[in-house]
Short mmCIF file of C-alpha atoms and ligand atoms in Angstrom, two decimals:
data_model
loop_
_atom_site.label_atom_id
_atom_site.label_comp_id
_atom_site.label_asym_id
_atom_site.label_seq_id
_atom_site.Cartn_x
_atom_site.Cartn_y
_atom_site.Cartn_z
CA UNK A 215 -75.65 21.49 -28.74
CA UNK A 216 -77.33 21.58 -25.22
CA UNK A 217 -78.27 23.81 -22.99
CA UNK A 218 -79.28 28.02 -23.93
CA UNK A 219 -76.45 30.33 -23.37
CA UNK A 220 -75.75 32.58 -20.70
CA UNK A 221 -77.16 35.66 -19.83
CA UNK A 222 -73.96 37.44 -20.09
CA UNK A 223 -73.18 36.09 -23.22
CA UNK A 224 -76.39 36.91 -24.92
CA UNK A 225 -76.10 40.36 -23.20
CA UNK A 226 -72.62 41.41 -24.49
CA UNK A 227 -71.62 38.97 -27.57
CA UNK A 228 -72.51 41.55 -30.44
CA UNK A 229 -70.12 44.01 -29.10
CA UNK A 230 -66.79 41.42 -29.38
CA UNK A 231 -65.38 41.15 -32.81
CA UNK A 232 -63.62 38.18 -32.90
CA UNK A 233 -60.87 36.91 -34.63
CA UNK A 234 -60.78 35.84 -38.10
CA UNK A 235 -64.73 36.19 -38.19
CA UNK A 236 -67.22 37.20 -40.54
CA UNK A 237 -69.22 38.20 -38.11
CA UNK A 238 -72.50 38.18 -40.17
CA UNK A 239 -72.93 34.43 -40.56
CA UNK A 240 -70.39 32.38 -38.10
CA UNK A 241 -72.47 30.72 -35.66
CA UNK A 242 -71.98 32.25 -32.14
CA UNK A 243 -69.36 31.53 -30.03
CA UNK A 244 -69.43 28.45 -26.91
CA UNK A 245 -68.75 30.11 -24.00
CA UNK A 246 -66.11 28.86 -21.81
CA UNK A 247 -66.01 28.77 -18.04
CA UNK A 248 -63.07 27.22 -16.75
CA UNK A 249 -60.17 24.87 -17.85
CA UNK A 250 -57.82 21.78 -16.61
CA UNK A 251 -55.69 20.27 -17.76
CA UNK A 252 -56.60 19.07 -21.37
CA UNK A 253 -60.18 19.86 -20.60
CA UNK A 254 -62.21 23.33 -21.19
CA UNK A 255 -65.78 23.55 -19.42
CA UNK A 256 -68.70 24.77 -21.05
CA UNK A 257 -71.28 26.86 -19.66
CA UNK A 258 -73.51 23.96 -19.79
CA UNK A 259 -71.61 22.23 -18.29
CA UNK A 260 -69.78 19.92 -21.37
CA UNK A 261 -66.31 19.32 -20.71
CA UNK A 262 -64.11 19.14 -24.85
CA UNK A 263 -60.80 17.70 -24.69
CA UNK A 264 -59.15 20.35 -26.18
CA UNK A 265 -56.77 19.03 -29.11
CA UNK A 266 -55.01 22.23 -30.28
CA UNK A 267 -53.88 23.63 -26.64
CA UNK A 268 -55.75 27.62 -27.52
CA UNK A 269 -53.37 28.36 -30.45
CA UNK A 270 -50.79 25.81 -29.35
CA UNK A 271 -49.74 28.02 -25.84
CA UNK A 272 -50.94 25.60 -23.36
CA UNK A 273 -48.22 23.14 -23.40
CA UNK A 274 -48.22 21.81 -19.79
CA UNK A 275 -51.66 21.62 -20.07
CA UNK A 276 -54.41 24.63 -18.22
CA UNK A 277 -53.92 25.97 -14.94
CA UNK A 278 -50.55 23.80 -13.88
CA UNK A 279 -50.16 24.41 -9.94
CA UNK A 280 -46.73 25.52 -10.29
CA UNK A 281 -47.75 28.05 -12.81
CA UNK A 282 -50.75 29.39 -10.67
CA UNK A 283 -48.84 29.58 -7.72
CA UNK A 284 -46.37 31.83 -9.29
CA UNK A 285 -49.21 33.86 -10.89
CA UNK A 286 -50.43 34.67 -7.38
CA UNK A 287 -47.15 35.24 -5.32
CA UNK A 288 -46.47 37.48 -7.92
CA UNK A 289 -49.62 39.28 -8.38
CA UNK A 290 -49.35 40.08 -4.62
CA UNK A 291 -45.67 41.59 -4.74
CA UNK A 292 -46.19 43.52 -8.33
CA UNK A 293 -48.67 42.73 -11.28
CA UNK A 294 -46.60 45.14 -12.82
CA UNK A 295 -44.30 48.04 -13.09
CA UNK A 296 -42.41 49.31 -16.87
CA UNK A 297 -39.43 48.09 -17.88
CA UNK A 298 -38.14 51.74 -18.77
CA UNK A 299 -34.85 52.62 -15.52
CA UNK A 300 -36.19 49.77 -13.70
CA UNK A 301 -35.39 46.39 -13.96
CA UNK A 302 -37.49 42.95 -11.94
CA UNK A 303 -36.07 39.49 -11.21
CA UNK A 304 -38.78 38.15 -12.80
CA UNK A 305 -37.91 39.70 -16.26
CA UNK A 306 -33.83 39.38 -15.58
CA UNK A 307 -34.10 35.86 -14.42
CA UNK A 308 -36.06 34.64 -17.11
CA UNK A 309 -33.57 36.72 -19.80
CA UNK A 310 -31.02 34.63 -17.93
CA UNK A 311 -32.47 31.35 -17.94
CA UNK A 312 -33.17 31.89 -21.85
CA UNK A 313 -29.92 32.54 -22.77
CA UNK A 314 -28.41 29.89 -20.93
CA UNK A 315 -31.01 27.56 -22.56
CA UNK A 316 -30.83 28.91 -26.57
CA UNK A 317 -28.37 27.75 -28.74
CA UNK A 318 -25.18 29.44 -29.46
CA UNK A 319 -24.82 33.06 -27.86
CA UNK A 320 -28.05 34.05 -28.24
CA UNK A 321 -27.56 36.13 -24.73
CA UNK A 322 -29.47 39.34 -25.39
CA UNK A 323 -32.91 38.89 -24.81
CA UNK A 324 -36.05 42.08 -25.44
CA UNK A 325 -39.15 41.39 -24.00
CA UNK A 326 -42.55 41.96 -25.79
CA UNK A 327 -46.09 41.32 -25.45
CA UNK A 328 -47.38 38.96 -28.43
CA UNK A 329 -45.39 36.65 -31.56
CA UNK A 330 -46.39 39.91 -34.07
CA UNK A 331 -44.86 42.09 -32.24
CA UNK A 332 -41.73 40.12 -31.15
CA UNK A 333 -41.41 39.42 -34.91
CA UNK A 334 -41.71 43.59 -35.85
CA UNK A 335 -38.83 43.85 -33.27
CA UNK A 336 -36.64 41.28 -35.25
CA UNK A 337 -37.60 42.70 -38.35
CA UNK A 338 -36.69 46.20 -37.01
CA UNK A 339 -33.50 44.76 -35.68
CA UNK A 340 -32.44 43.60 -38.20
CA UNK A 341 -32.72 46.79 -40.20
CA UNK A 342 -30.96 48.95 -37.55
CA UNK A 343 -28.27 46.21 -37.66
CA UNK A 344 -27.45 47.28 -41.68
CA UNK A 345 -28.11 50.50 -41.01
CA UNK A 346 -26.00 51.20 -38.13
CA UNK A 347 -23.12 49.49 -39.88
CA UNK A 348 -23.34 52.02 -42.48
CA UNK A 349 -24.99 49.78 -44.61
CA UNK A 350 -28.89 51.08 -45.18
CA UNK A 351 -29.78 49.86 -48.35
CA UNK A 352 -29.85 46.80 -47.13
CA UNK A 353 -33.34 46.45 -46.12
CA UNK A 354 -35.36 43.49 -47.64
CA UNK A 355 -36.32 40.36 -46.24
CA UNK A 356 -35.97 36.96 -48.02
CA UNK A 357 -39.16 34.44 -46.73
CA UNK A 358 -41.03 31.95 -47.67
CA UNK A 359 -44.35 30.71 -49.59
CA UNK A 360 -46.66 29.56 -47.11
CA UNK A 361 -45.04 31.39 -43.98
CA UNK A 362 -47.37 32.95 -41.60
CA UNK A 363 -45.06 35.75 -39.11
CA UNK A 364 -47.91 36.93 -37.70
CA UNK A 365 -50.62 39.79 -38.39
CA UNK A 366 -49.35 43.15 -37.94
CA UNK A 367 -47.82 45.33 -40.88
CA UNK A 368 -44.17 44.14 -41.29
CA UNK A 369 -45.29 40.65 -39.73
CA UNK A 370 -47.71 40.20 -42.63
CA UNK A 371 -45.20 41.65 -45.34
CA UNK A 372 -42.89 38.62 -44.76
CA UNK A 373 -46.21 36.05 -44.95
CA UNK A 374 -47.03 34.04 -47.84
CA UNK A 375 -48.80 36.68 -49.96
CA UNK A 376 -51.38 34.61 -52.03
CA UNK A 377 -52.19 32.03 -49.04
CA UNK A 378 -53.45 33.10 -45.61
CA UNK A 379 -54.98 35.97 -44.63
CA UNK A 380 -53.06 39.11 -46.03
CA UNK A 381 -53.39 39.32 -49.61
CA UNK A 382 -55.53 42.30 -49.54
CA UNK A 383 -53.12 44.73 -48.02
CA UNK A 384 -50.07 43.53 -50.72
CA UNK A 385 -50.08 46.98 -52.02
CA UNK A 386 -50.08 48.85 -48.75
CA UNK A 387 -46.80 46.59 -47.34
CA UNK A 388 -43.13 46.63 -48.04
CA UNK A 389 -42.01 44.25 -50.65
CA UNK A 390 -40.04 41.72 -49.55
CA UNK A 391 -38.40 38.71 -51.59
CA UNK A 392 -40.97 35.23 -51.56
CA UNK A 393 -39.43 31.96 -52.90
CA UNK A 394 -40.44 28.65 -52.33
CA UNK A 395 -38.70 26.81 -49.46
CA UNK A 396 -35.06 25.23 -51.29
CA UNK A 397 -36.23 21.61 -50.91
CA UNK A 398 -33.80 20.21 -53.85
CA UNK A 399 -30.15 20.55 -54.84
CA UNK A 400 -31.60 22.94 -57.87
CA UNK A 401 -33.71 24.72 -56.00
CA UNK A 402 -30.75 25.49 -53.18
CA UNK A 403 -28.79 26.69 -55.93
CA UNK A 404 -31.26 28.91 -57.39
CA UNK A 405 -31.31 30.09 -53.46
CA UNK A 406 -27.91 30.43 -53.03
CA UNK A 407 -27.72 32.63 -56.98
CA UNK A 408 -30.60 34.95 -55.11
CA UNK A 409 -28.64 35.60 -52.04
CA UNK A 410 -25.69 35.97 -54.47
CA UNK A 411 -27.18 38.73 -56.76
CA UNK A 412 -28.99 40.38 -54.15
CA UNK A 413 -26.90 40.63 -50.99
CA UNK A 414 -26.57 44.28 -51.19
CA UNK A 415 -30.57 44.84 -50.81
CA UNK A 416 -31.06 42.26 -48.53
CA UNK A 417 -31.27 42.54 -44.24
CA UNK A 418 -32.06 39.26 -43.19
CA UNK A 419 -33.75 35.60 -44.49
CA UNK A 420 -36.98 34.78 -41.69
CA UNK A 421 -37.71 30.79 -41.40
CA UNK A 422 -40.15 29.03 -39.02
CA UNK A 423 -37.76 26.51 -38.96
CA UNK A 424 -38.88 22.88 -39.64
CA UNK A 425 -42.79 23.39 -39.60
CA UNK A 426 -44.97 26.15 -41.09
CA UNK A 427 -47.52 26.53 -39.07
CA UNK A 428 -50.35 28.65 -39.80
CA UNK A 429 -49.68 28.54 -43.24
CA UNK A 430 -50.77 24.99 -43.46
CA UNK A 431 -49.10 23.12 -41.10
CA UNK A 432 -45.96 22.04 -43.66
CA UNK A 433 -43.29 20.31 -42.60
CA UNK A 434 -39.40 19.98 -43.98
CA UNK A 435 -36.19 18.33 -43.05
CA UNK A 436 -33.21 19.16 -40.97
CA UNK A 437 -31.11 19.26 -44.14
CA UNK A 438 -33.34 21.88 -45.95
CA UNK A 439 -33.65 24.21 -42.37
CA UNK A 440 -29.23 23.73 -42.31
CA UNK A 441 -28.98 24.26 -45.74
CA UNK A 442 -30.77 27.47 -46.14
CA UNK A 443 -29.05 28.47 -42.50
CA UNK A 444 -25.88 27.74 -44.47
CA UNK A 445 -26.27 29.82 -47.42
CA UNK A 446 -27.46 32.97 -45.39
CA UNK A 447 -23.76 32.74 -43.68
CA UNK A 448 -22.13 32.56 -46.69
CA UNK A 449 -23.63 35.79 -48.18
CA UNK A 450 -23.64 37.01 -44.99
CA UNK A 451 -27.31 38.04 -44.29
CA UNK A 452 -28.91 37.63 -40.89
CA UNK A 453 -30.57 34.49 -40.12
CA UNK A 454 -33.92 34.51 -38.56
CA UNK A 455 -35.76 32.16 -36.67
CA UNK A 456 -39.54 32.22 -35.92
CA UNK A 457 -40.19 29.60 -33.12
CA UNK A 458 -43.19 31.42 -31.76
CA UNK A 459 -44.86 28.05 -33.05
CA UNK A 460 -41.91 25.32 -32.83
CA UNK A 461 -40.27 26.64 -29.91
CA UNK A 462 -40.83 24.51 -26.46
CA UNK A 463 -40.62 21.38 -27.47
CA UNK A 464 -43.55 21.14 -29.85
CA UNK A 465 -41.37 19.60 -33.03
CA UNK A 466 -39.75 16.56 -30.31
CA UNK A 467 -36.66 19.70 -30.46
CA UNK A 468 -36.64 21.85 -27.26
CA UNK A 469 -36.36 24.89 -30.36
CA UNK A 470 -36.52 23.56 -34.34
CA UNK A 471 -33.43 25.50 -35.32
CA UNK A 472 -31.46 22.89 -32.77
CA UNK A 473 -32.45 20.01 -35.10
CA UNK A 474 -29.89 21.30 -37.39
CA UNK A 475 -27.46 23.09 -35.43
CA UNK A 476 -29.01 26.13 -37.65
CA UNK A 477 -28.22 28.67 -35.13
CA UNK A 478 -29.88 31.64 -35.96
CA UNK A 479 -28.73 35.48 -35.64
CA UNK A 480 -32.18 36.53 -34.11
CA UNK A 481 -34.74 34.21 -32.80
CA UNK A 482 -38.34 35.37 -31.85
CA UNK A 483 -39.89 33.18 -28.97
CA UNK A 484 -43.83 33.33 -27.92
CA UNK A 485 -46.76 31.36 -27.47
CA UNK A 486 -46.14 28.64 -25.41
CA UNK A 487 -43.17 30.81 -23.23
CA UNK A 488 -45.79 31.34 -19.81
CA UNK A 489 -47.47 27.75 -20.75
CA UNK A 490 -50.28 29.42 -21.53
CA UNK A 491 -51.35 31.72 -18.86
CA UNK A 492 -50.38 35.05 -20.36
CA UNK A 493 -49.06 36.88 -22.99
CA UNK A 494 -45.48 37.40 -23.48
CA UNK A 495 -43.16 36.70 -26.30
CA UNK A 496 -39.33 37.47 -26.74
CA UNK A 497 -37.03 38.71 -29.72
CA UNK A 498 -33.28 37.24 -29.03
CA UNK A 499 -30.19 38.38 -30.36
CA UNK A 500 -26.98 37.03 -30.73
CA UNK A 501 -23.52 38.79 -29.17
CA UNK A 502 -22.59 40.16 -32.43
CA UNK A 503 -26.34 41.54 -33.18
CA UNK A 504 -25.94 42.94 -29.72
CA UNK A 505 -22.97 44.37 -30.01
CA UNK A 506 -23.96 46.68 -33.34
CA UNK A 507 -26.29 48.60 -31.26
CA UNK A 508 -23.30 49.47 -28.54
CA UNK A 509 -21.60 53.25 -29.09
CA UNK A 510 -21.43 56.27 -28.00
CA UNK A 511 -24.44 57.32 -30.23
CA UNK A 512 -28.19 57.50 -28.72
CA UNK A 513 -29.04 56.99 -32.40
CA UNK A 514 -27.75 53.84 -32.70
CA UNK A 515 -29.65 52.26 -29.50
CA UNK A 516 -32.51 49.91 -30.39
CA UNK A 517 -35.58 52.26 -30.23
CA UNK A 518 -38.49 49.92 -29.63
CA UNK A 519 -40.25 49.80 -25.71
CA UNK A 520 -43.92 47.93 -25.75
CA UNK A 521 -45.43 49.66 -22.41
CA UNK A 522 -45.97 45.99 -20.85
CA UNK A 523 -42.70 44.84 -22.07
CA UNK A 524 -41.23 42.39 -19.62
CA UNK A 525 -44.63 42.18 -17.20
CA UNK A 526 -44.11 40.98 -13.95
CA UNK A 527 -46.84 38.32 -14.12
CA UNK A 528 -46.11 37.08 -17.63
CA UNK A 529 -42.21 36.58 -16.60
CA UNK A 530 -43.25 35.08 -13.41
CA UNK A 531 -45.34 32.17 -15.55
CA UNK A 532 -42.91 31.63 -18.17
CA UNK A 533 -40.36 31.07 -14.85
CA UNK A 534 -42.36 28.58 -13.84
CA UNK A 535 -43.13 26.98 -16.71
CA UNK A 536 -39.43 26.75 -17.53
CA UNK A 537 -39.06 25.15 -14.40
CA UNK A 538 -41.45 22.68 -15.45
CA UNK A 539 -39.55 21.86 -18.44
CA UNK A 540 -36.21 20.96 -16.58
CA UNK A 541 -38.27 19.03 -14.22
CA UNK A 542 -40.52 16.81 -16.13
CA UNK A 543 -39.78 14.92 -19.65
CA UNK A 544 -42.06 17.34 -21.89
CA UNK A 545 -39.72 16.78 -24.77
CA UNK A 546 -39.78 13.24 -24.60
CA UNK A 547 -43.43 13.33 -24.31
CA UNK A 548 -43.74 15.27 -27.68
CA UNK A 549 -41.58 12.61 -29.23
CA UNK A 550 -43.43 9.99 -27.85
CA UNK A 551 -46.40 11.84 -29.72
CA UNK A 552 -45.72 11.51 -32.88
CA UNK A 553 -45.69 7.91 -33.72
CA UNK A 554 -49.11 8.08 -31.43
CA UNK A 555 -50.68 10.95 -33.76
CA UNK A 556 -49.69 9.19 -36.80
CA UNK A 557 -51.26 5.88 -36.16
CA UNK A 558 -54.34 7.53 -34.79
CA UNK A 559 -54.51 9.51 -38.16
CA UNK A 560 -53.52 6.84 -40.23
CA UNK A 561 -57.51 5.90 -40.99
CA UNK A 562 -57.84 8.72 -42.33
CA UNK A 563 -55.67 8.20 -45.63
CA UNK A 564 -57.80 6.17 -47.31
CA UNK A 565 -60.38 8.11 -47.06
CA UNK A 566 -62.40 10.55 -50.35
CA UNK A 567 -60.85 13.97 -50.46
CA UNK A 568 -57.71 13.36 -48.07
CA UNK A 569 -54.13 13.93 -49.75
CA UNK A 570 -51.97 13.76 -46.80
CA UNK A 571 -51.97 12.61 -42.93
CA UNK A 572 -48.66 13.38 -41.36
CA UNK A 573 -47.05 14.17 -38.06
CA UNK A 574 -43.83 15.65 -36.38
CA UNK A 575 -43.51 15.76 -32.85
CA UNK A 576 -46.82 16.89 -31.13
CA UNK A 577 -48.48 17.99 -34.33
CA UNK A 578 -50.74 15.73 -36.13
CA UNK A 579 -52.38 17.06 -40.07
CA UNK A 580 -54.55 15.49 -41.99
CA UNK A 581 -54.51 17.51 -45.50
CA UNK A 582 -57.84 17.78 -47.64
CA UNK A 583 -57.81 18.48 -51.19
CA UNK A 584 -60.00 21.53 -50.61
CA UNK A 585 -62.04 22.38 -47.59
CA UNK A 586 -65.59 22.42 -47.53
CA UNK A 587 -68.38 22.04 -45.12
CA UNK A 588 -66.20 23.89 -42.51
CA UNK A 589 -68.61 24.99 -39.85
CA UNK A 590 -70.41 21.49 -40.30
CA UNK A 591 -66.87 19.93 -39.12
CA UNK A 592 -66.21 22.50 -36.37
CA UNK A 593 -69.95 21.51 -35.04
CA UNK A 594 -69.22 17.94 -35.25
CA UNK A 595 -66.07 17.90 -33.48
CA UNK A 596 -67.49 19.59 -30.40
CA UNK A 597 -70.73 17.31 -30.80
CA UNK A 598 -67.94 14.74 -30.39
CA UNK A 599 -66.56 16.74 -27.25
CA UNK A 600 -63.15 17.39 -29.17
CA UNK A 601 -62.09 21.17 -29.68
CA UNK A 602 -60.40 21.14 -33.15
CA UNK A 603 -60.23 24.27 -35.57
CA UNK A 604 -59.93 23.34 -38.67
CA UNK A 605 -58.45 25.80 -41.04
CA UNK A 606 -57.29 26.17 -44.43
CA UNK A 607 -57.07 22.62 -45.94
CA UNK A 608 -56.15 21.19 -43.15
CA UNK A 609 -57.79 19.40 -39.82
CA UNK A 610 -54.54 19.04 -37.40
CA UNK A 611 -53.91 18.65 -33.95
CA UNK A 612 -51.30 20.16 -31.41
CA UNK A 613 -52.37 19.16 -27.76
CA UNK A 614 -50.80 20.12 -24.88
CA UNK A 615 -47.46 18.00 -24.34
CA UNK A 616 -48.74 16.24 -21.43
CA UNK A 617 -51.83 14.94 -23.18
CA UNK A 618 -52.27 11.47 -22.31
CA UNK A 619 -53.06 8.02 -24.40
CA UNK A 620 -56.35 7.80 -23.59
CA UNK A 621 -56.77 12.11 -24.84
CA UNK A 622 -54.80 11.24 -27.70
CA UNK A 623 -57.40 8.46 -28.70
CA UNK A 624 -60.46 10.49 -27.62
CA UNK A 625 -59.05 13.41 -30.56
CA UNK A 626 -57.62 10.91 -33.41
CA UNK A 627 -60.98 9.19 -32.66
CA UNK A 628 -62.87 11.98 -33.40
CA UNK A 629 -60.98 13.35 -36.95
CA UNK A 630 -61.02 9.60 -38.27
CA UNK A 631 -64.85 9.32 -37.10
CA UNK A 632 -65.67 13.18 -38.21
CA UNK A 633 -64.15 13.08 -41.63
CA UNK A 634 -65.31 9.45 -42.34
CA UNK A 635 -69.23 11.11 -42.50
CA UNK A 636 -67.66 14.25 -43.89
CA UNK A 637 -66.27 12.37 -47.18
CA UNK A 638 -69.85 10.61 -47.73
CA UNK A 639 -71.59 14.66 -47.76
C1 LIG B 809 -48.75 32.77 -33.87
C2 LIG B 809 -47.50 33.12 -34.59
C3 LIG B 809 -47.04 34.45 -34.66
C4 LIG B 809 -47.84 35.60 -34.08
O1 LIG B 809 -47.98 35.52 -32.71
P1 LIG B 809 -49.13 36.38 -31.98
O2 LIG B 809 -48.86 36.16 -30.53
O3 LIG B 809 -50.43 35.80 -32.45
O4 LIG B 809 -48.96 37.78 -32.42
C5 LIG B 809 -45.84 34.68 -35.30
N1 LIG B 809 -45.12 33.69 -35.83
C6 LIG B 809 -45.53 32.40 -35.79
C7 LIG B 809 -44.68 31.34 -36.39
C8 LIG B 809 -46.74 32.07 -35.17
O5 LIG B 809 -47.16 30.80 -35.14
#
């Protein structure tokens, strides 16, 4: 560490509760200045490359000219203005441009403000869907150990409940139904039985489809992601897909659920949608999810409305950084990733207390046996002027898509390097 921190910093930090923080003993925060590209600039002056893109957003890298640009045209026309009677071409072009660009007819596109929230409105949807077809008892949700949906109520009821964060509020959350992903022909069938017995309680089946991401980074096949897409059709319960991690190219897929022609029914969409420059996430609903919420009945409309839904500026970004996609290879890129991550990892197998190393796409994990020494490793890393967050049992990577060889080897440098000292502690 160099340098003594800011003024402002020293001034205001005990006032801003961070996330996921104890805040009695973490060490204090770095304070960032600016960003570029893969870089973010310390107040001293230190530039880290960053290696997980701030929660995996930045995908084009920070502050693309073609996304800044449209941030300013369109904070001089209209920061914003609501969503309720009035309608923007930022927010209708970009509903446009998604549909044409999802699988299947997913055509009918709500607007929200963070991945939480645009998984509440799925989860909501999904409800209303049973319940406007006359059909209310149908109201649990089938998910998965190790999922992570996201941090607000329902979000959190459809999480793994003994991993991650949400254990302590089990008793104050719906129950919904957690079994372990179907990654055999036995355990499909014993899938396929649940669905079977249970259809008559059960709304919808929610899937981060081929990686679960904050839930350990996991990763399964094509075949498992069709196969439990499959078996939801059969019994005929909705089929939801989280991508507010996978979507955008991150898995080497523009979205995960196209690896496996596993279309879903409702697909929720954040993160990386404005490449990074502001909030915005997306719940997306096929024609015939669409089309239960159409009659004659006020009661049957879909009653959600987040105040910023559909901002100006956050639509105008996510514009632009679809452009970007359709004009440069990021998918290719994120392929081209993945043999790069692995090799770079590779090291690390060998080494005391690793179990795993593993990549897909523009995700790279290296899986401990059990964490320990976890703010000594954070230190390191930015000693090393890398900006990794390790978590869980896991030190992975996600950099932004455009990250090139040379950042690449700067951050698999650093984890082979870091947790070579960190095995002889
Ligand atoms: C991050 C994440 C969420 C929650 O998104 P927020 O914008 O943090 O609310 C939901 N689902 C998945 C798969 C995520 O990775």
């Amino acid at each position: 560490m160099s340098g003594s921190p800011p003024a402002w910093l020293k001034a205001g930090q005990r006032h801003l509760w961070r996330p996921y923080t104890q805040m009695q003993t973490a060490p204090p925060p770095l304070p960032a200045v600016s960003t570029h590209g893969t870089r973010i600039r310390l107040a001293d002056g230190r530039e880290l490359v960053d290696g997980i893109a701030s929660w995996w957003t930045a995908c084009h890298g920070y502050n693309h000219p073609h996304i800044t640009a449209a941030l300013e045209r369109q904070a001089r026309a209209m920061p914003h203005v609501m969503l309720g009677g009035l309608a923007h071409e930022p927010a209708v072009t970009l509903a446009r441009r998604l549909a044409a660009l999802l699988p299947g007819d997913l055509d009918h596109v709500f607007f929200s403000d963070s991945g939480s929230v645009a998984v509440e409105v799925a989860l909501k949807m999904a409800l209303q869907f049973w319940i406007n077809a006359g059909r209310p008892e149908r109201r649990r949700f089938v998910a998965f150990r190790d999922a992570y949906h996201g941090d607000t109520m329902g979000a959190m009821s459809v999480c793994d409940p003994d991993e991650g964060m949400h254990h302590l509020f089990h008793g104050h959350l719906p129950e919904q139904i957690i079994v372990d992903l179907p990654r055999s022909p036995a355990a499909l069938a014993d899938f396929e039985a649940l669905l079977a017995g249970r259809r008559d309680e059960i709304a919808g089946v929610i899937i981060e489809p081929l990686v679960q991401g904050a839930g350990g980074m996991k990763f399964h096949d094509a075949e498992t992601l069709a196969a439990v897409r499959r078996a939801a059709a059969a019994h005929d319960v909705l089929f939801i897909a989280d991508e507010v991690f996978t979507g955008f190219g991150r898995t080497r897929h523009l979205f995960a659920c196209q690896a496996a022609d596993a279309t879903p029914d409702i697909l929720c969409i954040g993160k990386a949608l404005t490449g990074g420059a502001v909030g915005l996430a997306a719940t997306v609903a096929t024609r015939r999810v669409y089309e239960a919420f159409l009659s004659e009945d006020p009661e049957k409309a879909l009653m959600h409305g987040p105040t910023y839904m559909g901002n100006p500026l956050a639509c105008a970004a996510a514009n632009a950084s679809l452009d970007l996609f359709e004009t440069e290879p990021r998918v290719d890129q994120a392929a081209a990733m993945e043999a790069v991550l692995a090799d770079g990892l590779e090291p690390c197998r060998g080494l005391p207390g690793v179990v795993d190393v593993r990549a897909k796409g523009a995700i790279g994990v290296v899986q401990l046996a059990e964490m320990r020494q976890l703010d000594w490793l954070r230190t390191r890393f930015v000693e090393e002027g890398v900006w990794l967050r390790p978590f869980g049992d896991i030190v992975y990577m996600t950099p932004a898509l455009v990250a090139s060889e040379d950042d690449l080897a700067t951050l698999t440098g650093a984890v082979v390097g870091v947790l070579t000292e960190w095995a002889d502690l």
